[in-house]
Structures are given as structure tokens and as C-alpha cells.
JSON list of C-alpha atoms in Angstrom, two decimals:
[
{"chain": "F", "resi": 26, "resn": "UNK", "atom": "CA", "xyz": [0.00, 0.00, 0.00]},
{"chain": "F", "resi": 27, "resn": "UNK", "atom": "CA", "xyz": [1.16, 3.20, -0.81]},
{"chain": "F", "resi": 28, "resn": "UNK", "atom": "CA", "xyz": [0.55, 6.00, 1.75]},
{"chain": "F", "resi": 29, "resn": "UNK", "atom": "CA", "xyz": [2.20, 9.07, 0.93]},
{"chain": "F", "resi": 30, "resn": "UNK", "atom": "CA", "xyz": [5.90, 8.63, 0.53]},
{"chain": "F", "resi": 31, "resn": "UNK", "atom": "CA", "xyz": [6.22, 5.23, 2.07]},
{"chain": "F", "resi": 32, "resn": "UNK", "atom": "CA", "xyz": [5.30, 2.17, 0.88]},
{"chain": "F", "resi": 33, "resn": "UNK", "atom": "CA", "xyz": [3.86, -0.59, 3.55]},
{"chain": "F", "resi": 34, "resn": "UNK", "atom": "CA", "xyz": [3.95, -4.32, 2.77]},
{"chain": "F", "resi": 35, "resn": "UNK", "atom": "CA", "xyz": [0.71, -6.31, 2.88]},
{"chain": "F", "resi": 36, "resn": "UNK", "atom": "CA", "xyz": [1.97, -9.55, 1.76]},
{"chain": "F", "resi": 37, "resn": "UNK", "atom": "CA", "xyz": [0.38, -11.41, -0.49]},
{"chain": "F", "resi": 38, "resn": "UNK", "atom": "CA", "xyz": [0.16, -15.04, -2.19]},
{"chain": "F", "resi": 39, "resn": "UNK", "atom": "CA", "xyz": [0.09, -16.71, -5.40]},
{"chain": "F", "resi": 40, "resn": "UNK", "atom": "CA", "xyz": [-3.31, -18.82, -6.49]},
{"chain": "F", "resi": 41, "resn": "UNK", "atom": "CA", "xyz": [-2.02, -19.75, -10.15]},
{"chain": "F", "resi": 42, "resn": "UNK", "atom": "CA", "xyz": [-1.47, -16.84, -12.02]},
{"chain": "F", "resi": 43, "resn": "UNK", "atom": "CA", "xyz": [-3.58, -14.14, -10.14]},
{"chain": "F", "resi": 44, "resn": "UNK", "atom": "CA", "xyz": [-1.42, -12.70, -7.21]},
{"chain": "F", "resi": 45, "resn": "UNK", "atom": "CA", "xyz": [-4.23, -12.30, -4.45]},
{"chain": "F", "resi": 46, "resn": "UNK", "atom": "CA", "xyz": [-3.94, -10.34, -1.01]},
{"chain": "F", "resi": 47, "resn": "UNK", "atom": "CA", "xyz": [-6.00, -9.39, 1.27]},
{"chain": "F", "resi": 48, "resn": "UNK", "atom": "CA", "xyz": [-6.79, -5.58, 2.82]},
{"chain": "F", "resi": 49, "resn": "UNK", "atom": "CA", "xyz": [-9.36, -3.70, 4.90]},
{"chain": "F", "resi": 50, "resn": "UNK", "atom": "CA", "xyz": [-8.29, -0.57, 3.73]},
{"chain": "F", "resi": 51, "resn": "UNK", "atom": "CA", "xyz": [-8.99, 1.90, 0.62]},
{"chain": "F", "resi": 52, "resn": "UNK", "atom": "CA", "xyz": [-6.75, 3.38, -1.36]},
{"chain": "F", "resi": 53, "resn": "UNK", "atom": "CA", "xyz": [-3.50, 3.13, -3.59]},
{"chain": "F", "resi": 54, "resn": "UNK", "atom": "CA", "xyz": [-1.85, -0.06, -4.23]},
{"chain": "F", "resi": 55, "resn": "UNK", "atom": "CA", "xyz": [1.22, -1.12, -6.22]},
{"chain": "F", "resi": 56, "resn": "UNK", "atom": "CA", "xyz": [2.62, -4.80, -6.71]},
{"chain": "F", "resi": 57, "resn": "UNK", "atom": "CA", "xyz": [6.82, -4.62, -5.89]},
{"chain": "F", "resi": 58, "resn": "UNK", "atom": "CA", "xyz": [8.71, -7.77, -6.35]},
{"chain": "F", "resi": 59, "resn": "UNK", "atom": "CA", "xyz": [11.42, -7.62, -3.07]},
{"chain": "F", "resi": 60, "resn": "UNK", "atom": "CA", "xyz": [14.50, -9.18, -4.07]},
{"chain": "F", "resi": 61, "resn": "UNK", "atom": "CA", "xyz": [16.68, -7.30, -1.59]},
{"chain": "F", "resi": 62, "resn": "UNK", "atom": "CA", "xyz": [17.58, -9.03, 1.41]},
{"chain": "F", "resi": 63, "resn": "UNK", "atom": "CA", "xyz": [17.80, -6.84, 4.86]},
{"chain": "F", "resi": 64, "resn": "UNK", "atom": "CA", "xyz": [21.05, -5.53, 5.62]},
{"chain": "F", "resi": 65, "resn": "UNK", "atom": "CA", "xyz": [22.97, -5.93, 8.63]},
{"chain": "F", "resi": 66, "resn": "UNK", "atom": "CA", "xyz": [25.62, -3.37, 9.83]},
{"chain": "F", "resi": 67, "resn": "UNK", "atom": "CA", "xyz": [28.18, -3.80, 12.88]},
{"chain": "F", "resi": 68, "resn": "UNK", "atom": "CA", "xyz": [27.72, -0.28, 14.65]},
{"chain": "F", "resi": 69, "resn": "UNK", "atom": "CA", "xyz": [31.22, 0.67, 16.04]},
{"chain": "F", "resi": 70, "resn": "UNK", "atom": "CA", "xyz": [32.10, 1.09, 19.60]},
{"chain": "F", "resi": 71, "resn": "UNK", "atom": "CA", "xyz": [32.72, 5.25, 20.18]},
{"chain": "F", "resi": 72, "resn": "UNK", "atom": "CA", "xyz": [35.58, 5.37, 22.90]},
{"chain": "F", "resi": 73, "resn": "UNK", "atom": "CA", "xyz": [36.71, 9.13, 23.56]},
{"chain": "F", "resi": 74, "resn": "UNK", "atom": "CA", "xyz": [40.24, 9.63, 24.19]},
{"chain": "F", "resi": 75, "resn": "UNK", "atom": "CA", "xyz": [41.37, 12.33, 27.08]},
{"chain": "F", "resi": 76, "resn": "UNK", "atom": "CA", "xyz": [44.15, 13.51, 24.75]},
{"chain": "F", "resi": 77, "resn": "UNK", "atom": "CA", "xyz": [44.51, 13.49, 20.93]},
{"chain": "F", "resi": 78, "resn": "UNK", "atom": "CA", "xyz": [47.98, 11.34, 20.13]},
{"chain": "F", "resi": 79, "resn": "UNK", "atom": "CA", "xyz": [50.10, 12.97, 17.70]},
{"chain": "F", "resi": 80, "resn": "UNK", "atom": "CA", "xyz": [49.74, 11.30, 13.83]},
{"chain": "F", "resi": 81, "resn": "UNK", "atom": "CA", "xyz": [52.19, 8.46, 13.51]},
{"chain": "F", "resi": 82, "resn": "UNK", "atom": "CA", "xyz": [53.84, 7.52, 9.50]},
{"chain": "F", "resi": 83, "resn": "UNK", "atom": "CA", "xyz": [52.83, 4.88, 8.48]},
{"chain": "F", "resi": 84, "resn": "UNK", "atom": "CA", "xyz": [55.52, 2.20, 8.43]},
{"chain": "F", "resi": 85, "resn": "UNK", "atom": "CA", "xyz": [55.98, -0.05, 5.59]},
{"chain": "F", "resi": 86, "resn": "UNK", "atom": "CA", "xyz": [55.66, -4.36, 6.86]},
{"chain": "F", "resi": 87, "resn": "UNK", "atom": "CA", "xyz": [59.07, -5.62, 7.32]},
{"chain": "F", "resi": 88, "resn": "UNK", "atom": "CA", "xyz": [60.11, -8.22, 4.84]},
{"chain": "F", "resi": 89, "resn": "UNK", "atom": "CA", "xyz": [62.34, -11.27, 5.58]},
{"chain": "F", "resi": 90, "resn": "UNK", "atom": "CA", "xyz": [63.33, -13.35, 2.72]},
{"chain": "F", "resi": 91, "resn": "UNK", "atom": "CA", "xyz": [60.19, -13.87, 0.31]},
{"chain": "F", "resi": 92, "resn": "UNK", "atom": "CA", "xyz": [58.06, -13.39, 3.89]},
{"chain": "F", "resi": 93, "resn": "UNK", "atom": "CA", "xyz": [55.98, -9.96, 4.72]},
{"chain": "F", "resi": 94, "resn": "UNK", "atom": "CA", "xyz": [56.32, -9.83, 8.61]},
{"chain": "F", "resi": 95, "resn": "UNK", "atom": "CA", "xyz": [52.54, -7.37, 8.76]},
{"chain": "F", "resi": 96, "resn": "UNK", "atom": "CA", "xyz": [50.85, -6.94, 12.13]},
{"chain": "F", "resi": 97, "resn": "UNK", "atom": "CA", "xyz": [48.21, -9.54, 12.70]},
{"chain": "F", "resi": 98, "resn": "UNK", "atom": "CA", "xyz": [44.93, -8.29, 12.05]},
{"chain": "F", "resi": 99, "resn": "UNK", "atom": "CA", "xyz": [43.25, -6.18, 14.52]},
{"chain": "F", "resi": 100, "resn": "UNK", "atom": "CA", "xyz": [39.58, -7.22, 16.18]},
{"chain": "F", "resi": 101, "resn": "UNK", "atom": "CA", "xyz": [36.71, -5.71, 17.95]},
{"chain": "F", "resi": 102, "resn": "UNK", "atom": "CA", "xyz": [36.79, -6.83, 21.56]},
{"chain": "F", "resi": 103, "resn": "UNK", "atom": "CA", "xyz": [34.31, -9.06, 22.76]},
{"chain": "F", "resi": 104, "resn": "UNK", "atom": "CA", "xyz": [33.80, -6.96, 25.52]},
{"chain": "F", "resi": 105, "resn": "UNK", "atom": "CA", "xyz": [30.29, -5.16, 27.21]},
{"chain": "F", "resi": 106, "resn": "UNK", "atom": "CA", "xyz": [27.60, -5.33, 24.25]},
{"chain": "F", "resi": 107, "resn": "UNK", "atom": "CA", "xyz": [28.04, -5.65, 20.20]},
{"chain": "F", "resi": 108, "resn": "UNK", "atom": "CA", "xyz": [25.33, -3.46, 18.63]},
{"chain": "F", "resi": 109, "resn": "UNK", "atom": "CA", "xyz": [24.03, -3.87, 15.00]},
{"chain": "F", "resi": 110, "resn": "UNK", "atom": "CA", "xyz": [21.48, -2.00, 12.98]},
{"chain": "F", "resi": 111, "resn": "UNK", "atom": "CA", "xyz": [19.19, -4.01, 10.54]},
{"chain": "F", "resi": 112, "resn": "UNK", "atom": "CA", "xyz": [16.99, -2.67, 7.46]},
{"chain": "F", "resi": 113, "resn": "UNK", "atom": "CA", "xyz": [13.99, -4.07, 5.39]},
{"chain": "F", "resi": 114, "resn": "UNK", "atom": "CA", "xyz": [12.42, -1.91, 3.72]},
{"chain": "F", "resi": 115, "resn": "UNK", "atom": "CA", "xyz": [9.76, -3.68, 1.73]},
{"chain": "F", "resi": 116, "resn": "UNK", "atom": "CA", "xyz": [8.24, -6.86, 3.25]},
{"chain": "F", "resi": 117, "resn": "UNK", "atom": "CA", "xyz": [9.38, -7.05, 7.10]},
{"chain": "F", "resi": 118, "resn": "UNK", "atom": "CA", "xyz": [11.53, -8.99, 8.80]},
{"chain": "F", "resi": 119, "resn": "UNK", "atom": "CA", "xyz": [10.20, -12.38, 9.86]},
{"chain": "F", "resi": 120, "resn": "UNK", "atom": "CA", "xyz": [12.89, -13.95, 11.42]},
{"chain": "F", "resi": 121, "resn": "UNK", "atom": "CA", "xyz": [16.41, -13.07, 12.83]},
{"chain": "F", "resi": 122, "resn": "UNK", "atom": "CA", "xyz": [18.93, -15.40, 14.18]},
{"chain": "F", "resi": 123, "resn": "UNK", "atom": "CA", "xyz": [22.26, -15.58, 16.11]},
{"chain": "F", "resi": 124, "resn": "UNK", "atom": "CA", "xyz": [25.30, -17.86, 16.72]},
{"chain": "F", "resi": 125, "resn": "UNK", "atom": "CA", "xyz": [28.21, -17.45, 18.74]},
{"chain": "F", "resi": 126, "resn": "UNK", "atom": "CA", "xyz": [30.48, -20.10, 18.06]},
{"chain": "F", "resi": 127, "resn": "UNK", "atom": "CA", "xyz": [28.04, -22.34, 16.34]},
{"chain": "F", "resi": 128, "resn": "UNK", "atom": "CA", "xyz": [25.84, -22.16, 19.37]},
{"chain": "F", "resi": 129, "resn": "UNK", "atom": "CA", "xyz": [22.14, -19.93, 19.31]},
{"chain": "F", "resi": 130, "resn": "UNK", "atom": "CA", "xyz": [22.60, -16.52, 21.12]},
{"chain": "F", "resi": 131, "resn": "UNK", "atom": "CA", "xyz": [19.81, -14.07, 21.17]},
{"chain": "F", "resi": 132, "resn": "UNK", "atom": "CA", "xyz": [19.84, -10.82, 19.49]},
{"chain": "F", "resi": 133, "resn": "UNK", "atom": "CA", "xyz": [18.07, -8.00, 22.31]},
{"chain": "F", "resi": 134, "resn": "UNK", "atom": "CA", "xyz": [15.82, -5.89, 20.42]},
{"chain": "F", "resi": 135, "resn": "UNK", "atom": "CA", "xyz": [15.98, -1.58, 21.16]},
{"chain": "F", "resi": 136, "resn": "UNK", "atom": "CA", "xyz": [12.32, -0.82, 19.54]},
{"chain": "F", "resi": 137, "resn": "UNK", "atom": "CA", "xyz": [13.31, 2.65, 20.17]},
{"chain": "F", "resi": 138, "resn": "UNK", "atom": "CA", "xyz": [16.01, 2.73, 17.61]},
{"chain": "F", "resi": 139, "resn": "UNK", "atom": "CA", "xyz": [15.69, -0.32, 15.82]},
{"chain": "F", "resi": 140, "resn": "UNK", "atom": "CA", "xyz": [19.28, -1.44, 16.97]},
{"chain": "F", "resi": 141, "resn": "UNK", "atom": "CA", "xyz": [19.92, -5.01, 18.18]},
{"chain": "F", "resi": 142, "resn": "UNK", "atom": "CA", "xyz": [22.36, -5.44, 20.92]},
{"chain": "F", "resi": 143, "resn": "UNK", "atom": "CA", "xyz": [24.01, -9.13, 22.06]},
{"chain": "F", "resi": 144, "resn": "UNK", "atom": "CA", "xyz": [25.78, -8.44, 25.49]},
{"chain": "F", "resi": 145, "resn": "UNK", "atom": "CA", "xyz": [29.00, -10.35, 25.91]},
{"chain": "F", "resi": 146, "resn": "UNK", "atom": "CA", "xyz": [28.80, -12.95, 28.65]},
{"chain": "F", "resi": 147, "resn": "UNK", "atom": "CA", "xyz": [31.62, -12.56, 31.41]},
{"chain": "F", "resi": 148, "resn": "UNK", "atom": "CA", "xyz": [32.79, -16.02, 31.06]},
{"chain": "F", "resi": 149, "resn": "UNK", "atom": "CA", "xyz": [33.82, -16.43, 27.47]},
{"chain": "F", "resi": 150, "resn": "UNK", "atom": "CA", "xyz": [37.37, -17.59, 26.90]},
{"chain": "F", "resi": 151, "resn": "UNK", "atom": "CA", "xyz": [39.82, -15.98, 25.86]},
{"chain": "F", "resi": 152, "resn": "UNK", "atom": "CA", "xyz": [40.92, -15.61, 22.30]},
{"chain": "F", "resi": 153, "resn": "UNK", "atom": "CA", "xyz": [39.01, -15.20, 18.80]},
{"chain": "F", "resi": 154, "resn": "UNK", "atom": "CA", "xyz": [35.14, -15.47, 18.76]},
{"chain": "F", "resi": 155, "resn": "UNK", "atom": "CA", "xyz": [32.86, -15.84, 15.50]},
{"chain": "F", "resi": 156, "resn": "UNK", "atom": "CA", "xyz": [29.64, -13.47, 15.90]},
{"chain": "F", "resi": 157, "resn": "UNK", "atom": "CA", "xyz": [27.29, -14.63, 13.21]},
{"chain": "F", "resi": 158, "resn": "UNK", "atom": "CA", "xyz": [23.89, -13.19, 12.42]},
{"chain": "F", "resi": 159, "resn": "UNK", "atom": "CA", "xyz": [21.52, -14.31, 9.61]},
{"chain": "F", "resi": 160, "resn": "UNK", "atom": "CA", "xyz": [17.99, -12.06, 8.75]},
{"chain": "F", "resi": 161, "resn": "UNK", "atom": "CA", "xyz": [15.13, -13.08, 6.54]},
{"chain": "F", "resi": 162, "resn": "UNK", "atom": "CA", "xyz": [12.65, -10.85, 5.41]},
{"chain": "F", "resi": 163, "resn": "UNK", "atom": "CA", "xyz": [8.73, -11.49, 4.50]},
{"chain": "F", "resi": 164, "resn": "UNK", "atom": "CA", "xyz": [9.71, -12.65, 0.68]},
{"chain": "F", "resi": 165, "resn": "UNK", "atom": "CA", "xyz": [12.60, -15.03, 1.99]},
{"chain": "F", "resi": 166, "resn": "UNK", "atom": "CA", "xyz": [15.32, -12.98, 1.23]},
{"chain": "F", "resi": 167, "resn": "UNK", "atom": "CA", "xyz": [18.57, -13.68, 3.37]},
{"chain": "F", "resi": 168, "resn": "UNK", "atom": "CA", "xyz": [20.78, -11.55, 4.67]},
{"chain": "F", "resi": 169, "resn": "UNK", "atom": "CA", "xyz": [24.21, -12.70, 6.58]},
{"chain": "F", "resi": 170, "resn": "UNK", "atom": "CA", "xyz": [26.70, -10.98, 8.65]},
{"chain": "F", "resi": 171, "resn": "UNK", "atom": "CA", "xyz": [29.73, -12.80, 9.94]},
{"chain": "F", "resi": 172, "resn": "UNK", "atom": "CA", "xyz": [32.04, -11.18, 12.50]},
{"chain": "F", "resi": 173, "resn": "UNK", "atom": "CA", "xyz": [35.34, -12.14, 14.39]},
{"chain": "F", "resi": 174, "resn": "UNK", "atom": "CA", "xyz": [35.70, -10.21, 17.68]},
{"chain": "F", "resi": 175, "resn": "UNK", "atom": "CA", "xyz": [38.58, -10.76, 20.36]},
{"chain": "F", "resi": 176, "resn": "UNK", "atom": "CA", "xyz": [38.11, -11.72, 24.06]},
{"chain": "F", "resi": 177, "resn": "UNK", "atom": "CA", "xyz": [41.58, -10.67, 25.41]},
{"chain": "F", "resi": 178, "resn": "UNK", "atom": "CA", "xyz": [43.02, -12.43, 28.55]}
]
């Protein structure tokens, strides 16, 4: 349904070749295929610094022999709460799901802002953790985000 600038999903279903929904409402309708799957985005951690540290160069990796000696890469922690914002903007979101590790977490909702927080527990182990978060939307379109975060001793 169309009302005004924004478009609102109603659904709707296929009976052979007639698509068929169902509304109690008058006014403008428009059929929109949604092949767009919600997005997920990793909202970064704000720290402020006391003082602003003077801009370092850049150093080129070391190389020894035919081997680059570069920095390992460089993880969020898996400290306090991850936060993640996630859009659909044609059929809804219908389901939303979370691993940590391969096991189910759950994703806490803010309804205020539409952000989803998952609070690090206390007792995780130390070292690299896999954060993944998959997102379907009302036509069955997928979105994924996979995320490595670091639990430091």
C-alpha cells in the first residue's frame, strides 16, 4: 500500500497466475517484487580519548626473505555489548537469528532505535570469537553478517 511517501507491505500469495492479497483498507496499491535481502551493519564502539595522540607515518611491513612480517589483524573486543542496525524496507523482517560459536545466542531488540544489541557474557574464553547473524525478510530474502571479535586475557 502506498501512503504518501512510504510504501507498507501487505503480503500477499500466489493462487495460479492471479497474485491475491488481502486488505481492509482503501486506497493506492502497487505490486513490488522484493529481491533485496535486509542488511545488517556492525555499529562501532565510540571510545573518547582524554588527549589526541600525535599522527604516527605509516611504516611499511618488514620483509624477511620472500616473507611480509605485517601486524596480525586487529579485532573488535568481545567486551560489554556488540550493537548492529538491521533494514527491510519492503516486506518485514520475519525472522532473525544468532550464533556465537556455532551455538544460538539471542539478538536483544531496542524498539526505540531499531538497533539489536548481544551483550558479551563474562565467562567467554579468551581468544578469537565468530559473531554470526543471519535475517530473513517477509519474501525469503537472506541476509548474513559474519564477524570475528577478540576476548583478550
Amino acid at each position: 500500500r502506498q501512503t504518501g511517501n512510504k510504501e507498507v507491505s501487505l503480503g500477499g500469495y500466489w493462487v495460479g497466475d492471479w497474485l491475491s492479497g488481502k486488505t481492509t483498507e482503501f486506497g493506492d496499491f502497487k505490486v513490488v517484487a522484493d529481491t533485496i535481502p535486509p542488511k545488517i551493519t556492525y555499529i562501532k564502539s565510540h571510545v573518547r580519548k582524554a588527549k589526541a595522540s600525535p599522527k604516527k607515518k605509516k611504516s611499511q611491513p618488514k620483509t624477511i626473505g620472500n616473507v611480509s612480517a605485517e601486524k596480525p589483524p586487529e579485532y573488535p573486543k568481545a567486551v560489554g555489548t556488540a550493537r548492529f542496525r538491521i533494514r527491510e524496507f519492503h516486506s518485514g523482517l520475519k525472522d532473525i537469528h544468532a550464533w556465537l560459536n556455532d551455538q544460538w545466542v539471542l539478538l536483544e531488540p531496542d524498539d526505540e532505535t531499531g538497533v539489536y544489541m548481544y551483550p558479551f557474557p563474562d565467562d567467554l574464553k579468551p581468544g578469537v570469537q565468530c559473531l554470526r547473524i543471519s535475517v530473513t525478510d517477509g519474501s525469503g530474502n537472506t541476509g548474513q553478517l559474519e564477524m570475528e571479535f577478540e576476548k583478550l586475557q
